[in-house]
mmCIF file of N, CA and C in Angstrom:
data_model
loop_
_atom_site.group_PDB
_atom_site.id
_atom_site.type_symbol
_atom_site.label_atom_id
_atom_site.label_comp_id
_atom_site.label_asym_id
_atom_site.label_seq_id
_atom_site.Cartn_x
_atom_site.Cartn_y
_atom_site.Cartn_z
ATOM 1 N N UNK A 1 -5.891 -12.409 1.765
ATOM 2 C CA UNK A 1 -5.018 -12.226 0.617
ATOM 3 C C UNK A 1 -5.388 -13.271 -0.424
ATOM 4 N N UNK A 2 -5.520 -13.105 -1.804
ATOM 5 C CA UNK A 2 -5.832 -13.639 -2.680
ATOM 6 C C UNK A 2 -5.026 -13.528 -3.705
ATOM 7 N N UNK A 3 -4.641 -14.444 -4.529
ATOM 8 C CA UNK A 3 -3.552 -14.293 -5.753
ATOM 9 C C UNK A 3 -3.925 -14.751 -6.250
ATOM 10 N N UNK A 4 -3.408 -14.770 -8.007
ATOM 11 C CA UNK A 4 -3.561 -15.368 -9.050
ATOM 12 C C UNK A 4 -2.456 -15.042 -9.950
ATOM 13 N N UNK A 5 -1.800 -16.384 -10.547
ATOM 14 C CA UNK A 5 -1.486 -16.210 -11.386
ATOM 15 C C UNK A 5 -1.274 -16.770 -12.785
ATOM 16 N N UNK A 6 -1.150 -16.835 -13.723
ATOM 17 C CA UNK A 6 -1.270 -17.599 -15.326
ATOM 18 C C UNK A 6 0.478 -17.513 -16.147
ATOM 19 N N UNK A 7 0.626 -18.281 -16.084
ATOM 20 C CA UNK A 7 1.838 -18.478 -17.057
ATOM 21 C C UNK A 7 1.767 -19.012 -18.479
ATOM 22 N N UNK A 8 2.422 -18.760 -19.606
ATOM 23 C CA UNK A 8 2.145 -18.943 -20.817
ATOM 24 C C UNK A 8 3.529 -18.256 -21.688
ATOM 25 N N UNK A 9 3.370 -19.393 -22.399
ATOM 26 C CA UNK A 9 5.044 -19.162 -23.286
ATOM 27 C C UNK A 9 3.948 -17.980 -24.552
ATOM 28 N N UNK A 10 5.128 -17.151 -25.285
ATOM 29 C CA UNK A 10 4.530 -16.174 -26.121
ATOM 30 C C UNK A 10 6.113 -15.943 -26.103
ATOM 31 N N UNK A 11 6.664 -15.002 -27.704
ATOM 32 C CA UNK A 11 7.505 -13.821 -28.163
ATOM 33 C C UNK A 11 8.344 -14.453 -27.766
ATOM 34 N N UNK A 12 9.044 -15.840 -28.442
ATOM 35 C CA UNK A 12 9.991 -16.897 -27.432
ATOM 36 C C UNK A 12 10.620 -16.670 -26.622
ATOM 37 N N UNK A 13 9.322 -16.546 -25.075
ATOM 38 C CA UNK A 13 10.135 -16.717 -23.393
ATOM 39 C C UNK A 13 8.680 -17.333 -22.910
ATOM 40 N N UNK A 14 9.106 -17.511 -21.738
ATOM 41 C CA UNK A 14 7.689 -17.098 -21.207
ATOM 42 C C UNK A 14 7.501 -15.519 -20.466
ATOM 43 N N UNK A 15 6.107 -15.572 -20.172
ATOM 44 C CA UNK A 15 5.166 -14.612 -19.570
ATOM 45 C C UNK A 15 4.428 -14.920 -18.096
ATOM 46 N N UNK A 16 4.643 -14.493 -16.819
ATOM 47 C CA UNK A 16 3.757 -14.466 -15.995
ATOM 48 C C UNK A 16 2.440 -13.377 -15.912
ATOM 49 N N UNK A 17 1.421 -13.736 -15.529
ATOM 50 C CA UNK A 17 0.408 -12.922 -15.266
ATOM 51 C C UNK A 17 -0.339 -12.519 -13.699
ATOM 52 N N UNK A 18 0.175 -11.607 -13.195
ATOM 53 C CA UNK A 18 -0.114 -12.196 -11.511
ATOM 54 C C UNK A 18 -1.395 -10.667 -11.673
ATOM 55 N N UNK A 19 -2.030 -11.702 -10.592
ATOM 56 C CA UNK A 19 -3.314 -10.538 -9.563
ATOM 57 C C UNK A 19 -3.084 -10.740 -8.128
ATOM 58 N N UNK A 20 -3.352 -9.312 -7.499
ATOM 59 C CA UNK A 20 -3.493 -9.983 -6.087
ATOM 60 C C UNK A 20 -4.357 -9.032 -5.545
ATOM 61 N N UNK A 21 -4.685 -9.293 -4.037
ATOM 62 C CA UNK A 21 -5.910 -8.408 -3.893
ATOM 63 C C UNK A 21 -5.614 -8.691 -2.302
ATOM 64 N N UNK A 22 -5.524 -7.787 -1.910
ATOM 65 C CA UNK A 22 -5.137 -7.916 -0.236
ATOM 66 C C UNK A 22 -6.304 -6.871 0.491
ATOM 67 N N UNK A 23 -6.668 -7.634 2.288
ATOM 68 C CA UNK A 23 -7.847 -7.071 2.806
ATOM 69 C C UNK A 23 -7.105 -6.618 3.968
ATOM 70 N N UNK A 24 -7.371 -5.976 4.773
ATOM 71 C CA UNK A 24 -7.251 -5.428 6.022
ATOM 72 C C UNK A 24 -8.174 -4.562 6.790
ATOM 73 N N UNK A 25 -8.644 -5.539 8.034
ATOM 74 C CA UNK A 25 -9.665 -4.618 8.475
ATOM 75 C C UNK A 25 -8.750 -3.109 9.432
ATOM 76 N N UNK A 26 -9.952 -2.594 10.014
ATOM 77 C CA UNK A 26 -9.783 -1.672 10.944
ATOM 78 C C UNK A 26 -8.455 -1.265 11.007
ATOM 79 N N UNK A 27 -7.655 -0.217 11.816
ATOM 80 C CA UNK A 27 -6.528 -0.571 12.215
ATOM 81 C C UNK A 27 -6.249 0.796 12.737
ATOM 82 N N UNK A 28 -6.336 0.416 14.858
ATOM 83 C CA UNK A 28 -5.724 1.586 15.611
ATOM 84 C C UNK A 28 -4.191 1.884 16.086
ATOM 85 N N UNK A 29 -3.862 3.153 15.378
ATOM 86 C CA UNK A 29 -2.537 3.497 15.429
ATOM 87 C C UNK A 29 -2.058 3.529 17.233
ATOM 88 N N UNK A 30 -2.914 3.923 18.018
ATOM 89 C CA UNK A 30 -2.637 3.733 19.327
ATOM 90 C C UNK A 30 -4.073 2.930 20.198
ATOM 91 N N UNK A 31 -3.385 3.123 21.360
ATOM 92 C CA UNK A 31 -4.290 2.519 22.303
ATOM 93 C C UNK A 31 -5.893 3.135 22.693
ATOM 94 N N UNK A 32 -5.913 4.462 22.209
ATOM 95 C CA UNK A 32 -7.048 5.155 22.258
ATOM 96 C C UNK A 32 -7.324 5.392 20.527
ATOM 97 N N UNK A 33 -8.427 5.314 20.231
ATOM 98 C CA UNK A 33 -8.716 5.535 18.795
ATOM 99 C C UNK A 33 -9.133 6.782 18.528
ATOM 100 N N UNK A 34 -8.587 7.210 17.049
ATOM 101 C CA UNK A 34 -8.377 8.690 16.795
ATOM 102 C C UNK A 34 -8.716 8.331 15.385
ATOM 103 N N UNK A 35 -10.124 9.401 15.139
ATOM 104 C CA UNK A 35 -10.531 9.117 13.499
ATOM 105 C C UNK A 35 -9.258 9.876 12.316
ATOM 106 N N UNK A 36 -8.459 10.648 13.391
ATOM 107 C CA UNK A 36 -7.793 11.281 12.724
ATOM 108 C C UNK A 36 -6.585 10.393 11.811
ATOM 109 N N UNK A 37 -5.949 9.781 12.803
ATOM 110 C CA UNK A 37 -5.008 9.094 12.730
ATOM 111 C C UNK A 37 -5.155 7.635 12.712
ATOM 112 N N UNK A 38 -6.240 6.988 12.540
ATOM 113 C CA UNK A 38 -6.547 5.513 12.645
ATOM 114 C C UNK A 38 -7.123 5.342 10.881
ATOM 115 N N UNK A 39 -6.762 4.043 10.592
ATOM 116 C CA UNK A 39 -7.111 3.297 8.715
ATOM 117 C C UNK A 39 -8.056 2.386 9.378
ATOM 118 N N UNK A 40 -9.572 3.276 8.324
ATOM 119 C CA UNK A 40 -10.625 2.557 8.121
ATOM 120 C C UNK A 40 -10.149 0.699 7.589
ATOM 121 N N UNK A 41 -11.265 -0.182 7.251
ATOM 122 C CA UNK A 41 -10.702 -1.369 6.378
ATOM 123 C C UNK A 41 -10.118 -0.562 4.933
ATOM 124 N N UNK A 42 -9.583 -1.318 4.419
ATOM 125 C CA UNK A 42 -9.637 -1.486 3.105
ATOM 126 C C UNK A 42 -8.856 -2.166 2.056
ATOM 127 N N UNK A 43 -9.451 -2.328 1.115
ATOM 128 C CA UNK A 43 -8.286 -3.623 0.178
ATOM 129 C C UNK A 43 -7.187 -2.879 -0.809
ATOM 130 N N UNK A 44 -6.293 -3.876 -1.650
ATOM 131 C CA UNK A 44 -5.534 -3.320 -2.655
ATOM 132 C C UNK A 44 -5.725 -3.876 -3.544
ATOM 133 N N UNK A 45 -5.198 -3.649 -4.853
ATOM 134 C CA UNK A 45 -4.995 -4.631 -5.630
ATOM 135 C C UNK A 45 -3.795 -4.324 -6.525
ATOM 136 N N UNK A 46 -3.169 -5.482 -7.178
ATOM 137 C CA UNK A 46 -1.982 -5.226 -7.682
ATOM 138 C C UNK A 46 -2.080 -6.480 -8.735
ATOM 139 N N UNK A 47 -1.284 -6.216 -9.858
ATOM 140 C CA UNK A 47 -1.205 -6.354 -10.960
ATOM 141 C C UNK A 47 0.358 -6.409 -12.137
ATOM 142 N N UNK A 48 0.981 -7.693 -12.354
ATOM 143 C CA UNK A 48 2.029 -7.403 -13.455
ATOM 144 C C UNK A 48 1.988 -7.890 -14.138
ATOM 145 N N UNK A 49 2.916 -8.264 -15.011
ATOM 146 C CA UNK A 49 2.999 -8.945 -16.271
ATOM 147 C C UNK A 49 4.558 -8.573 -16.438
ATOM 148 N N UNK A 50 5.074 -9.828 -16.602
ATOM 149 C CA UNK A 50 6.388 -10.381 -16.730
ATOM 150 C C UNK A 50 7.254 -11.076 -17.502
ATOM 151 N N UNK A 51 7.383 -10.364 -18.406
ATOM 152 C CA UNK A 51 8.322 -11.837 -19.476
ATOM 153 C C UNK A 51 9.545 -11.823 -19.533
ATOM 154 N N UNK A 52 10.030 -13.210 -19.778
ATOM 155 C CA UNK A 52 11.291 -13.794 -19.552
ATOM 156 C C UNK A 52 11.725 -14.322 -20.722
ATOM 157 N N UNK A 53 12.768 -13.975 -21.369
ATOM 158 C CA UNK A 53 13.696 -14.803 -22.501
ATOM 159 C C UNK A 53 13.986 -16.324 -22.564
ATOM 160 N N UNK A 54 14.143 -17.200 -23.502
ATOM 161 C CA UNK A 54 14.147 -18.104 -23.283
ATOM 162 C C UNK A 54 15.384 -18.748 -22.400
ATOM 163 N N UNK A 55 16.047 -18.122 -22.645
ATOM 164 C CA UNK A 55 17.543 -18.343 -22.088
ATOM 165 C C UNK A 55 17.911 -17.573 -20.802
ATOM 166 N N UNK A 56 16.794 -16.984 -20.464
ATOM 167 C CA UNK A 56 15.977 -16.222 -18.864
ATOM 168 C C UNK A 56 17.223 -15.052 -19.026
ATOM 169 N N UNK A 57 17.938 -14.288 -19.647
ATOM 170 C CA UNK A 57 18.900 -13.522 -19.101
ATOM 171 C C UNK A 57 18.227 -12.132 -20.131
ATOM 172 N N UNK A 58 17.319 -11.914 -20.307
ATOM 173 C CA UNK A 58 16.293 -10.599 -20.254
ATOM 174 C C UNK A 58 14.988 -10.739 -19.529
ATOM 175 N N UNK A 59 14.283 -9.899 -19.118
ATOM 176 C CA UNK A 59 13.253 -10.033 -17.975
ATOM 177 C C UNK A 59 12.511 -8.109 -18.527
ATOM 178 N N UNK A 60 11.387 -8.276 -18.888
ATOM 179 C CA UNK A 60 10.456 -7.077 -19.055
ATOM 180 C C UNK A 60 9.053 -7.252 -18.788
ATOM 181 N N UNK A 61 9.153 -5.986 -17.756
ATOM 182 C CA UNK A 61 7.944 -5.790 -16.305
ATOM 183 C C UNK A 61 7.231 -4.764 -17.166
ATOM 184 N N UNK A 62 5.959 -5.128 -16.274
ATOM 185 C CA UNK A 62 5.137 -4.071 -16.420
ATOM 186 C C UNK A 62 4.190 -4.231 -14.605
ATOM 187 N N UNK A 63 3.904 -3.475 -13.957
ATOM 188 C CA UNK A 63 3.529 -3.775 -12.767
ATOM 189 C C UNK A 63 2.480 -2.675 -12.043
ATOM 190 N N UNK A 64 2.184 -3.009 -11.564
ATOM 191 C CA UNK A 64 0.679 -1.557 -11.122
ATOM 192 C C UNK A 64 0.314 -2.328 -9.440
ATOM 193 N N UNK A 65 0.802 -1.235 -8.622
ATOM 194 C CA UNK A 65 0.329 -1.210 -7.301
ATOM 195 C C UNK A 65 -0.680 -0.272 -6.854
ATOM 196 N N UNK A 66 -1.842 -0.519 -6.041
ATOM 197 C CA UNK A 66 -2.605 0.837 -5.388
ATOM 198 C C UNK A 66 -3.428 0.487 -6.657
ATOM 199 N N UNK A 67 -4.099 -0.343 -7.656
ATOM 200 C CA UNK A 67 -4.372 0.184 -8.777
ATOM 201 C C UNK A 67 -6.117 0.882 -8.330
ATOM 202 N N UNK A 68 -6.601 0.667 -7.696
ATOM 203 C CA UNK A 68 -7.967 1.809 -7.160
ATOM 204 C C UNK A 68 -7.541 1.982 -6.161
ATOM 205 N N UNK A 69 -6.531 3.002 -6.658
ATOM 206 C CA UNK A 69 -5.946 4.272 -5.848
ATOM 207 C C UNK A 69 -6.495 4.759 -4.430
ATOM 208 N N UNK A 70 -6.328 3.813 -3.380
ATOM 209 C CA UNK A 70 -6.867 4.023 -1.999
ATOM 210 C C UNK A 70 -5.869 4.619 -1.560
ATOM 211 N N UNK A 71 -6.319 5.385 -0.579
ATOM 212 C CA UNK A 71 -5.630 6.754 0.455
ATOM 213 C C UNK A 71 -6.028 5.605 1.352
ATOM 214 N N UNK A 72 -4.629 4.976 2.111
ATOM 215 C CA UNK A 72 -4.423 4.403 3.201
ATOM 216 C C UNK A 72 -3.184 5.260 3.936
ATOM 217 N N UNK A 73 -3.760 5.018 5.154
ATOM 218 C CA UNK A 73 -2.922 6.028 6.579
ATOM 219 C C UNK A 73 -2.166 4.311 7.179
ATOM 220 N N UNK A 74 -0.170 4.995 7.245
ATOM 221 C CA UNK A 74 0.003 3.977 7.490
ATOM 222 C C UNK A 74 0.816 4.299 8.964
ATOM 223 N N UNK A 75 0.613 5.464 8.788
ATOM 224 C CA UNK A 75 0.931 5.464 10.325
ATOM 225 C C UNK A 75 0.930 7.467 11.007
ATOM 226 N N UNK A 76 1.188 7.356 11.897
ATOM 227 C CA UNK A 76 0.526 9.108 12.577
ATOM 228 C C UNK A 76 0.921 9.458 13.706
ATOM 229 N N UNK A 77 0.602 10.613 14.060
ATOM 230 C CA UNK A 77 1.028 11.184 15.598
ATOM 231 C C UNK A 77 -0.063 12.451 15.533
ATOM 232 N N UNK A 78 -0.946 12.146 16.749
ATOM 233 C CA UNK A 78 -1.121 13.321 17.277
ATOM 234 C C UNK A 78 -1.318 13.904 18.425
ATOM 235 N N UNK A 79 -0.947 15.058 19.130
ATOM 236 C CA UNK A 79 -0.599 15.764 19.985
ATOM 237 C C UNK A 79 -1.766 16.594 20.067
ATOM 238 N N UNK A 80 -2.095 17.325 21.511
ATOM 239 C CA UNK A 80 -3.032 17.567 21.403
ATOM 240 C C UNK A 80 -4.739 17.755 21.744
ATOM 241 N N UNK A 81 -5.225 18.999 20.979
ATOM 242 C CA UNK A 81 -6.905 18.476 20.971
ATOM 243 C C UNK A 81 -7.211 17.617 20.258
ATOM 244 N N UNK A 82 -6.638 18.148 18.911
ATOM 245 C CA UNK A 82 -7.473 17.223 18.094
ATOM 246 C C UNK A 82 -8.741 16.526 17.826
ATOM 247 N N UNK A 83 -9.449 15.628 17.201
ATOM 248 C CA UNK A 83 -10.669 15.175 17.352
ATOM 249 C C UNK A 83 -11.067 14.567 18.428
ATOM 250 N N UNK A 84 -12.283 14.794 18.824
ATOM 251 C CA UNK A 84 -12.976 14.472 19.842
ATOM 252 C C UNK A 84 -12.266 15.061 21.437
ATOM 253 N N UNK A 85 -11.650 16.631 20.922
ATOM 254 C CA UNK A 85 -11.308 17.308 22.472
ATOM 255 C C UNK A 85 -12.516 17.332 23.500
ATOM 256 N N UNK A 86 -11.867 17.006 24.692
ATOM 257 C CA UNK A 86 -12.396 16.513 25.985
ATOM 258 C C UNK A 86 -13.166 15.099 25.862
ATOM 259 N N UNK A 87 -12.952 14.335 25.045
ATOM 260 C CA UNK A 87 -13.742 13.146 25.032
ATOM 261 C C UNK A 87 -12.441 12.036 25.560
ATOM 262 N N UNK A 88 -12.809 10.592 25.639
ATOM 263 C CA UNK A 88 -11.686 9.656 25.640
ATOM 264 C C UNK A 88 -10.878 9.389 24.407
ATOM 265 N N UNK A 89 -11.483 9.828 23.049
ATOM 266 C CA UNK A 89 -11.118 9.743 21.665
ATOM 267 C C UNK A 89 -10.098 11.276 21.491
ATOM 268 N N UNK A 90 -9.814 11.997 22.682
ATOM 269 C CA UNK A 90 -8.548 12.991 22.119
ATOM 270 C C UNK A 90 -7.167 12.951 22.183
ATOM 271 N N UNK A 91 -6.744 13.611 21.688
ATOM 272 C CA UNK A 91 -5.005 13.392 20.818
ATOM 273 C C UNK A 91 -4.626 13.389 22.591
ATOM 274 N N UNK A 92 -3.647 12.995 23.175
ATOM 275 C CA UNK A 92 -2.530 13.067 23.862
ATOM 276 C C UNK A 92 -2.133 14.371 23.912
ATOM 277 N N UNK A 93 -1.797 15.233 25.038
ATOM 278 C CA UNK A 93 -1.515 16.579 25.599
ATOM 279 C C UNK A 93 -0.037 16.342 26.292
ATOM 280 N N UNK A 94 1.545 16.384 25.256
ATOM 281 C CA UNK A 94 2.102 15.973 25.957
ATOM 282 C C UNK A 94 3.375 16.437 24.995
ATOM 283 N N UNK A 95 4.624 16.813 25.716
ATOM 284 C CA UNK A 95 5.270 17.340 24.538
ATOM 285 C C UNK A 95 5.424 18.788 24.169
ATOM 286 N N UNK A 96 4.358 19.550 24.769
ATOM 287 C CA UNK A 96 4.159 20.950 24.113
ATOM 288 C C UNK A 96 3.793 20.879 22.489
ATOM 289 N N UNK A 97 3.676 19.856 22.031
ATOM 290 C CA UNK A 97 3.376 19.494 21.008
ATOM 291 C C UNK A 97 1.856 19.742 20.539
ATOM 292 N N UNK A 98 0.849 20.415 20.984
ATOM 293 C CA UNK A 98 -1.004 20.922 21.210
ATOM 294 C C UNK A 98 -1.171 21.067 19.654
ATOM 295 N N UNK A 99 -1.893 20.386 19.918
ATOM 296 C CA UNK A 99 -2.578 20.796 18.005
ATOM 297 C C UNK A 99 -2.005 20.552 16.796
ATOM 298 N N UNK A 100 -0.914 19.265 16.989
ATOM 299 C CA UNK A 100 -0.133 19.103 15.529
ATOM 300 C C UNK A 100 -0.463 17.337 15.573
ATOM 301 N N UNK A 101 -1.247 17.703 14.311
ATOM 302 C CA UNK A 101 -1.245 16.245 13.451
ATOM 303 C C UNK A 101 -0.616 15.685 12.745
ATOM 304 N N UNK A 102 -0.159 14.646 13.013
ATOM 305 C CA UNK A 102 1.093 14.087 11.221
ATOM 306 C C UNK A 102 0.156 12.854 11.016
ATOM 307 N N UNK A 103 0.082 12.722 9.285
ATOM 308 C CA UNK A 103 -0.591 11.575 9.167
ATOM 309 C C UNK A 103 0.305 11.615 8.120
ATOM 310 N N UNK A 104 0.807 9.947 7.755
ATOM 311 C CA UNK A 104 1.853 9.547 6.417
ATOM 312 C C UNK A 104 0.949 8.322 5.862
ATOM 313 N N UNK A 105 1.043 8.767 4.640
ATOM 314 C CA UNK A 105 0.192 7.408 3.805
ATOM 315 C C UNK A 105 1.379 6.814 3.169
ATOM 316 N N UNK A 106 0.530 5.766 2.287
ATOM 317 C CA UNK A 106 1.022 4.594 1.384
ATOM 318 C C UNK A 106 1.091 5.233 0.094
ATOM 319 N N UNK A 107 1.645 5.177 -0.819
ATOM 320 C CA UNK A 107 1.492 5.560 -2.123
ATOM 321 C C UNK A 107 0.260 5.608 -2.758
ATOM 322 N N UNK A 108 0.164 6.504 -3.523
ATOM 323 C CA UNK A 108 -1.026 6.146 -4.385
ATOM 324 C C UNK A 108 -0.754 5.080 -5.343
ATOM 325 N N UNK A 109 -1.722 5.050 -6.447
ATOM 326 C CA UNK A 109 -1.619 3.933 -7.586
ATOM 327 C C UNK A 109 -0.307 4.351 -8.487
ATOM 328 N N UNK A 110 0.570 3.163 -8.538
ATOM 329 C CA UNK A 110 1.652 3.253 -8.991
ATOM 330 C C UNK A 110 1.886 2.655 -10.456
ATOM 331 N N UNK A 111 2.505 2.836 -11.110
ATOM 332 C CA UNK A 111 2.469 2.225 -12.306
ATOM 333 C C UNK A 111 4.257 2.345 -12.911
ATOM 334 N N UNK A 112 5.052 0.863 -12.708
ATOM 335 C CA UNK A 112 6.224 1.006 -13.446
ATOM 336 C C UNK A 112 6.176 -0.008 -14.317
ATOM 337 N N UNK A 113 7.843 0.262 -14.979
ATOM 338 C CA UNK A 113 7.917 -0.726 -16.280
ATOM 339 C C UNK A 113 9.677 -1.065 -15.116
ATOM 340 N N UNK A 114 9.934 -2.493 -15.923
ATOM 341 C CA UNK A 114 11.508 -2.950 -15.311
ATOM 342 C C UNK A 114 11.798 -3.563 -17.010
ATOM 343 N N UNK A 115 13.148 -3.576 -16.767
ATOM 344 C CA UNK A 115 13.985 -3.966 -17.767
ATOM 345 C C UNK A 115 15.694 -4.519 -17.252
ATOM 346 N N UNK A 116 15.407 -5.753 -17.482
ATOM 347 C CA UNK A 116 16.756 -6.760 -16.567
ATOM 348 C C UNK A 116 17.249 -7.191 -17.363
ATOM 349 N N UNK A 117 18.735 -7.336 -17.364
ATOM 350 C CA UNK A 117 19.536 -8.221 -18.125
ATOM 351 C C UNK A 117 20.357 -8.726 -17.167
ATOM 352 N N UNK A 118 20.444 -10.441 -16.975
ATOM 353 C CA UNK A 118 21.219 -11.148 -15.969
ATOM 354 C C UNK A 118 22.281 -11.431 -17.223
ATOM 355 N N UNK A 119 23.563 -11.395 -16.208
ATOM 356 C CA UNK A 119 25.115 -11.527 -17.375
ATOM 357 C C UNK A 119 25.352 -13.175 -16.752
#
């Protein structure tokens, strides 16, 4: 994990400037590995910009997650043949559940704005 960030007064408040950039290798959803259901490595990166009133009681975001929009698998089930039937790499046969994959990701690249007023 790597961050950065820059602060700087501007538009009388200040402004934060953050980066971040996060790694993660490999990662098996179970005890047997399934190309189906298992996240290759891969990184993120994320990005805001933040300003604050001088008197801190307004706050306006701008913020970007996922920003090279990686398809990460964050978690799965499968039942089953699935990949690599009859090998040690196949889905679990159990359930009556044969042949159903669920795979749930992470968001794609996100992009909001915030707007705060502390009373």
């Amino acid at each position: 994990y790597l961050a950065l960030n820059y602060d700087t007064s501007m538009m009388g408040g200040d402004t934060r400037f953050s980066l971040n950039y996060g790694y993660k290798s490999e990662i098996t959803q179970f005890e047997i590995p399934n190309a189906d259901i298992d996240q290759g490595s891969y990184g993120l990166v994320n990005a805001s910009a933040i300003w604050a009133s001088s008197d801190d009681k307004w706050r306006v975001g701008l913020h970007g997650k996922n920003l090279t929009d990686e398809e990460v698998k964050t978690s799965g089930y499968c039942f089953g043949a699935g990949q690599g039937a009859g090998t040690a790499t196949a889905c679990p046969s159990t359930l009556g559940l044969e042949n159903n994959t669920t795979v749930f990701y992470a968001a794609p690249r996100t992009i909001t704005g915030t707007i705060e007023y502390r009373f």
